[in-house]
Short mmCIF file of C-alpha atoms in Angstrom, two decimals:
data_model
loop_
_atom_site.label_atom_id
_atom_site.label_comp_id
_atom_site.label_asym_id
_atom_site.label_seq_id
_atom_site.Cartn_x
_atom_site.Cartn_y
_atom_site.Cartn_z
CA UNK Y 4 0.00 0.00 0.01
CA UNK Y 5 1.51 3.35 -1.09
CA UNK Y 6 0.69 6.68 0.53
CA UNK Y 7 2.62 9.94 -0.01
CA UNK Y 8 5.41 8.02 -1.78
CA UNK Y 9 6.03 5.99 1.40
CA UNK Y 10 5.36 2.33 2.03
CA UNK Y 11 3.09 1.68 4.99
CA UNK Y 12 4.78 -1.02 7.03
CA UNK Y 13 2.39 -3.68 8.32
CA UNK Y 14 5.01 -6.06 9.62
CA UNK Y 15 8.72 -6.38 10.45
CA UNK Y 16 11.25 -9.20 10.15
CA UNK Y 17 13.44 -10.00 13.16
CA UNK Y 18 16.96 -10.83 12.00
CA UNK Y 19 17.62 -12.75 15.23
CA UNK Y 20 20.99 -13.71 16.66
CA UNK Y 21 24.18 -13.68 14.57
CA UNK Y 22 24.72 -17.44 14.89
CA UNK Y 23 26.17 -19.74 12.25
CA UNK Y 24 23.66 -22.25 10.86
CA UNK Y 25 25.65 -25.27 12.09
CA UNK Y 26 25.55 -23.90 15.66
CA UNK Y 27 21.84 -23.02 15.59
CA UNK Y 28 20.60 -26.19 17.31
CA UNK Y 29 23.25 -25.97 20.05
CA UNK Y 30 22.30 -22.38 20.90
CA UNK Y 31 18.61 -23.27 20.71
CA UNK Y 32 19.09 -25.92 23.41
CA UNK Y 33 21.20 -23.49 25.48
CA UNK Y 34 18.62 -20.69 25.34
CA UNK Y 35 15.74 -23.10 25.95
CA UNK Y 36 17.52 -24.40 29.06
CA UNK Y 37 18.15 -20.82 30.28
CA UNK Y 38 14.51 -19.86 29.72
CA UNK Y 39 13.20 -22.94 31.53
CA UNK Y 40 15.62 -22.27 34.41
CA UNK Y 41 14.33 -18.68 34.61
CA UNK Y 42 10.69 -19.78 34.59
CA UNK Y 43 11.20 -22.62 37.09
CA UNK Y 44 13.39 -20.60 39.48
CA UNK Y 45 11.04 -17.62 39.62
CA UNK Y 46 7.91 -19.77 39.87
CA UNK Y 47 9.38 -21.68 42.82
CA UNK Y 48 10.04 -18.38 44.63
CA UNK Y 49 6.54 -17.03 43.97
CA UNK Y 50 4.84 -20.29 45.07
CA UNK Y 51 6.97 -20.61 48.21
CA UNK Y 52 6.29 -17.05 49.29
CA UNK Y 53 2.55 -17.56 48.78
CA UNK Y 54 2.44 -20.92 50.62
CA UNK Y 55 4.76 -20.16 53.56
CA UNK Y 56 3.42 -17.72 56.15
CA UNK Y 57 6.98 -17.29 57.51
CA UNK Y 58 7.83 -15.56 54.25
CA UNK Y 59 5.01 -13.02 54.46
CA UNK Y 60 7.42 -10.18 55.23
CA UNK Y 61 8.27 -6.94 53.33
CA UNK Y 62 11.48 -8.32 51.82
CA UNK Y 63 9.79 -11.41 50.44
CA UNK Y 64 6.88 -9.38 49.16
CA UNK Y 65 9.35 -7.35 47.12
CA UNK Y 66 11.19 -10.53 46.04
CA UNK Y 67 7.96 -12.14 44.85
CA UNK Y 68 7.29 -9.07 42.71
CA UNK Y 69 10.86 -9.19 41.39
CA UNK Y 70 10.40 -12.85 40.49
CA UNK Y 71 7.10 -12.11 38.73
CA UNK Y 72 8.84 -9.26 36.89
CA UNK Y 73 11.75 -11.48 35.81
CA UNK Y 74 9.39 -14.21 34.70
CA UNK Y 75 7.40 -11.79 32.52
CA UNK Y 76 10.49 -9.91 31.33
CA UNK Y 77 12.05 -13.09 29.98
CA UNK Y 78 8.72 -14.31 28.54
CA UNK Y 79 8.34 -11.14 26.47
CA UNK Y 80 11.34 -11.97 24.25
CA UNK Y 81 12.47 -15.58 24.74
CA UNK Y 82 9.50 -17.55 23.26
CA UNK Y 83 9.68 -15.47 20.05
CA UNK Y 84 13.45 -15.89 19.91
CA UNK Y 85 13.18 -19.67 20.34
CA UNK Y 86 10.42 -19.82 17.69
CA UNK Y 87 12.47 -17.82 15.20
CA UNK Y 88 15.53 -20.02 15.77
CA UNK Y 89 13.48 -22.96 14.51
CA UNK Y 90 12.15 -21.10 11.48
CA UNK Y 91 13.62 -19.18 8.56
CA UNK Y 92 10.45 -17.06 8.34
CA UNK Y 93 10.57 -14.51 11.15
CA UNK Y 94 7.82 -11.91 10.62
CA UNK Y 95 6.15 -9.96 13.41
CA UNK Y 96 3.22 -7.64 12.80
CA UNK Y 97 3.50 -3.90 13.45
CA UNK Y 98 0.98 -4.14 16.32
CA UNK Y 99 2.69 -7.22 17.82
CA UNK Y 100 6.06 -5.48 17.57
CA UNK Y 101 4.83 -2.39 19.43
CA UNK Y 102 3.10 -4.60 21.99
CA UNK Y 103 6.33 -6.53 22.61
CA UNK Y 104 8.24 -3.26 22.93
CA UNK Y 105 5.68 -1.89 25.38
CA UNK Y 106 5.79 -4.90 27.72
CA UNK Y 107 9.57 -5.12 27.38
CA UNK Y 108 9.79 -1.52 28.65
CA UNK Y 109 7.21 -2.24 31.38
CA UNK Y 110 9.05 -5.16 32.95
CA UNK Y 111 12.54 -3.77 32.27
CA UNK Y 112 11.65 -0.52 34.04
CA UNK Y 113 9.81 -2.33 36.83
CA UNK Y 114 12.98 -4.31 37.49
CA UNK Y 115 14.84 -1.05 38.12
CA UNK Y 116 12.23 0.19 40.62
CA UNK Y 117 12.18 -3.13 42.47
CA UNK Y 118 15.97 -3.25 42.75
CA UNK Y 119 15.86 0.19 44.37
CA UNK Y 120 13.06 -0.88 46.76
CA UNK Y 121 15.00 -4.03 47.72
CA UNK Y 122 18.15 -1.99 48.38
CA UNK Y 123 16.18 0.38 50.60
CA UNK Y 124 14.58 -2.55 52.46
CA UNK Y 125 18.01 -4.06 53.19
CA UNK Y 126 19.29 -0.64 54.31
CA UNK Y 127 16.48 -0.27 56.85
CA UNK Y 128 16.82 -3.88 58.05
CA UNK Y 129 20.58 -3.67 58.63
CA UNK Y 130 21.16 -0.02 59.55
CA UNK Y 131 17.90 0.63 61.44
CA UNK Y 132 16.85 -2.80 62.74
CA UNK Y 133 14.90 -1.51 65.76
CA UNK Y 134 12.81 0.77 63.55
CA UNK Y 135 12.33 -1.75 60.72
CA UNK Y 136 8.75 -2.80 61.62
CA UNK Y 137 7.55 0.77 61.99
CA UNK Y 138 9.27 2.06 58.84
CA UNK Y 139 8.51 -0.88 56.54
CA UNK Y 140 4.81 -1.00 57.45
CA UNK Y 141 2.37 -3.00 55.27
CA UNK Y 142 0.92 0.26 53.93
CA UNK Y 143 4.32 1.58 52.85
CA UNK Y 144 5.25 -1.75 51.22
CA UNK Y 145 2.05 -1.90 49.21
CA UNK Y 146 2.46 1.77 48.31
CA UNK Y 147 6.05 1.21 47.05
CA UNK Y 148 4.99 -1.73 44.90
CA UNK Y 149 1.89 0.03 43.49
CA UNK Y 150 3.84 3.20 42.71
CA UNK Y 151 6.51 1.12 40.99
CA UNK Y 152 3.87 -0.44 38.72
CA UNK Y 153 2.13 2.90 38.03
CA UNK Y 154 5.32 4.78 37.09
CA UNK Y 155 6.46 1.81 35.01
CA UNK Y 156 3.21 1.63 33.01
CA UNK Y 157 3.32 5.38 32.42
CA UNK Y 158 6.98 5.32 31.33
CA UNK Y 159 6.42 2.49 28.85
CA UNK Y 160 3.23 4.09 27.47
CA UNK Y 161 5.04 7.40 26.78
CA UNK Y 162 7.69 5.72 24.63
CA UNK Y 163 5.14 3.51 22.84
CA UNK Y 164 2.84 6.41 21.97
CA UNK Y 165 5.79 8.48 20.75
CA UNK Y 166 6.80 5.59 18.48
CA UNK Y 167 3.33 5.38 16.89
CA UNK Y 168 3.76 8.87 15.45
CA UNK Y 169 6.74 7.71 13.38
CA UNK Y 170 6.52 6.45 9.83
CA UNK Y 171 8.65 3.58 8.50
CA UNK Y 172 9.98 3.24 4.99
CA UNK Y 173 10.72 0.18 2.88
CA UNK Y 174 13.34 -1.27 5.22
CA UNK Y 175 11.42 -3.46 7.68
CA UNK Y 176 14.23 -5.77 8.81
CA UNK Y 177 15.09 -5.37 12.50
CA UNK Y 178 18.72 -6.45 13.16
CA UNK Y 179 17.80 -7.80 16.58
CA UNK Y 180 16.03 -10.74 18.23
CA UNK Y 181 13.17 -8.57 19.59
CA UNK Y 182 11.50 -5.23 18.89
CA UNK Y 183 13.99 -2.99 20.63
CA UNK Y 184 13.16 0.72 20.66
CA UNK Y 185 16.63 1.78 19.53
CA UNK Y 186 16.50 -0.66 16.57
CA UNK Y 187 13.06 0.63 15.56
CA UNK Y 188 14.20 4.26 15.70
CA UNK Y 189 17.00 3.44 13.24
CA UNK Y 190 14.38 2.14 10.75
CA UNK Y 191 12.13 5.21 11.00
CA UNK Y 192 12.17 7.63 8.06
CA UNK Y 193 10.61 10.49 10.05
CA UNK Y 194 12.22 12.75 12.65
CA UNK Y 195 13.13 10.77 15.82
CA UNK Y 196 14.55 13.73 17.77
CA UNK Y 197 11.68 13.81 20.29
CA UNK Y 198 11.93 10.05 20.83
CA UNK Y 199 15.67 10.16 21.45
CA UNK Y 200 15.31 13.22 23.70
CA UNK Y 201 12.68 11.48 25.85
CA UNK Y 202 14.86 8.38 26.14
CA UNK Y 203 17.75 10.53 27.27
CA UNK Y 204 15.71 12.63 29.72
CA UNK Y 205 13.31 10.05 31.18
CA UNK Y 206 15.61 7.05 30.86
CA UNK Y 207 18.67 8.97 32.03
CA UNK Y 208 16.87 10.40 35.05
CA UNK Y 209 15.44 6.99 35.99
CA UNK Y 210 18.74 5.12 35.63
CA UNK Y 211 20.99 7.71 37.30
CA UNK Y 212 18.71 8.39 40.28
CA UNK Y 213 17.91 4.71 40.85
CA UNK Y 214 21.59 3.70 40.59
CA UNK Y 215 22.59 6.45 43.04
CA UNK Y 216 19.95 5.30 45.52
CA UNK Y 217 21.18 1.71 45.29
CA UNK Y 218 24.81 2.73 45.73
CA UNK Y 219 24.01 4.96 48.72
CA UNK Y 220 21.99 2.16 50.33
CA UNK Y 221 24.78 -0.40 49.96
CA UNK Y 222 27.46 2.07 51.12
CA UNK Y 223 25.44 2.66 54.27
CA UNK Y 224 24.99 -1.09 54.74
CA UNK Y 225 28.71 -1.78 54.34
CA UNK Y 226 29.73 1.01 56.71
CA UNK Y 227 27.21 -0.19 59.28
CA UNK Y 228 28.44 -3.80 59.14
CA UNK Y 229 32.12 -2.80 59.32
CA UNK Y 230 31.43 -1.43 62.79
CA UNK Y 231 30.70 -5.00 63.88
CA UNK Y 232 33.74 -6.86 65.19
CA UNK Y 233 32.54 -10.26 63.91
CA UNK Y 234 34.71 -11.40 61.00
CA UNK Y 235 32.10 -13.99 60.02
CA UNK Y 236 29.39 -11.32 59.74
CA UNK Y 237 31.65 -9.12 57.62
CA UNK Y 238 32.50 -12.05 55.33
CA UNK Y 239 28.82 -12.93 54.93
CA UNK Y 240 27.99 -9.31 54.16
CA UNK Y 241 30.57 -8.97 51.40
CA UNK Y 242 29.51 -12.33 49.96
CA UNK Y 243 25.86 -11.26 49.81
CA UNK Y 244 26.38 -7.64 48.81
CA UNK Y 245 29.02 -8.61 46.26
CA UNK Y 246 26.65 -10.97 44.45
CA UNK Y 247 23.82 -8.42 44.57
CA UNK Y 248 26.03 -5.66 43.19
CA UNK Y 249 27.46 -7.88 40.46
CA UNK Y 250 23.95 -8.55 39.07
CA UNK Y 251 23.03 -4.87 39.44
CA UNK Y 252 26.24 -3.84 37.60
CA UNK Y 253 25.51 -6.29 34.79
CA UNK Y 254 21.95 -5.04 34.43
CA UNK Y 255 22.69 -1.32 34.65
CA UNK Y 256 25.95 -1.47 32.74
CA UNK Y 257 24.47 -3.02 29.62
CA UNK Y 258 21.38 -0.74 29.65
CA UNK Y 259 23.46 2.44 30.06
CA UNK Y 260 25.84 1.28 27.34
CA UNK Y 261 23.01 0.51 24.91
CA UNK Y 262 20.54 3.33 25.45
CA UNK Y 263 22.22 6.29 27.17
CA UNK Y 264 25.83 6.12 26.00
CA UNK Y 265 25.73 4.17 22.73
CA UNK Y 266 29.09 3.98 20.99
CA UNK Y 267 29.40 4.66 17.28
CA UNK Y 268 31.79 1.66 17.16
CA UNK Y 269 29.16 -0.72 18.54
CA UNK Y 270 28.35 -3.39 15.94
CA UNK Y 271 24.96 -5.05 15.67
CA UNK Y 272 26.50 -8.27 17.02
CA UNK Y 273 27.94 -6.45 20.04
CA UNK Y 274 24.63 -4.72 20.80
CA UNK Y 275 22.76 -8.03 20.52
CA UNK Y 276 25.20 -9.72 22.90
CA UNK Y 277 24.83 -6.86 25.39
CA UNK Y 278 21.04 -7.14 25.16
CA UNK Y 279 21.24 -10.84 26.00
CA UNK Y 280 23.00 -9.95 29.26
CA UNK Y 281 20.05 -8.09 30.75
CA UNK Y 282 17.15 -9.82 28.94
CA UNK Y 283 18.23 -13.44 29.42
CA UNK Y 284 21.11 -13.73 31.94
CA UNK Y 285 19.93 -11.32 34.66
CA UNK Y 286 16.37 -12.75 35.00
CA UNK Y 287 17.93 -16.22 35.26
CA UNK Y 288 20.47 -15.20 37.93
CA UNK Y 289 18.15 -13.11 40.14
CA UNK Y 290 16.27 -16.05 41.74
CA UNK Y 291 19.56 -17.65 42.80
CA UNK Y 292 21.25 -14.42 43.91
CA UNK Y 293 18.38 -12.85 45.84
CA UNK Y 294 16.30 -15.78 47.03
CA UNK Y 295 17.35 -19.41 46.58
CA UNK Y 296 20.66 -18.78 48.43
CA UNK Y 297 18.66 -17.46 51.37
CA UNK Y 298 18.40 -19.73 54.43
CA UNK Y 299 14.72 -18.94 55.03
CA UNK Y 300 13.90 -19.77 51.43
CA UNK Y 301 15.82 -23.06 51.58
CA UNK Y 302 14.02 -24.06 54.79
CA UNK Y 303 10.65 -23.13 53.27
CA UNK Y 304 11.39 -25.26 50.22
CA UNK Y 305 12.30 -28.25 52.42
CA UNK Y 306 9.09 -27.84 54.45
CA UNK Y 307 6.93 -27.69 51.34
CA UNK Y 308 8.64 -30.75 49.82
CA UNK Y 309 8.27 -32.67 53.10
CA UNK Y 310 4.56 -31.81 53.32
CA UNK Y 311 4.13 -32.95 49.73
CA UNK Y 312 5.94 -36.21 50.47
CA UNK Y 313 3.83 -36.88 53.59
CA UNK Y 314 0.58 -36.22 51.68
CA UNK Y 315 1.53 -38.96 49.21
#
């Protein structure tokens, strides 16, 4: 269909991952295993927190939301990626592409808010233990989660609506494995200045402020623990905080590198690999870093399995 000498794009083609044909099946099995691990790990956490009354605390409320977020975040891109790896025909409709981009932004942004909330929760628990119950009241916890969802939905809607005003020319091949906003902006044949400005302003503000809050929280936690003379407590702290900060660094580092400080030297292959870090690897690691290493979570899992065994 031709209008004003421009082709109206009704669908896009996802180029997928830059993998040699002979290695396609190997990577398919690898990504399938990673996706199933992500789904299983996060589902276990959500179910355990629902079933075990001992886990009905602010921290585990936030962790259950993080697990739900990771589960959905991975499910937005991975099924389509796995489907396309088994097929040479990789079309996605314009509406489906924008829908995928919207939910990708929703759960990606929600992850940022929840990481900040979790850092604040740990700060209060470790630095202000006597005031924890009064500060982290049920009302505040629900409010933090609800506000995270509201701001996230608004943020994703802004970028999606701004994208709908753009027109796309004949090139409808997306050199990516999902409908990434930066890849779509490169295909647009209309002015993308407003879109890029909003990414820089809204995205930059969100990332910088959230990262600063996380860093301040963990600095306060570390300084508080260092006052304790127990070497074992200090070792446990650095083990826990180190793993948390490594995942946070991986998540924030790749996002900042891709969206806020993109390098002109970045190849499509490099950008795709960086995207895999925060869309596939981080959601898979979070259940093990934040929850399944936790003693309370391990004990809850044993209790649930024992109850199940007794019932049989």
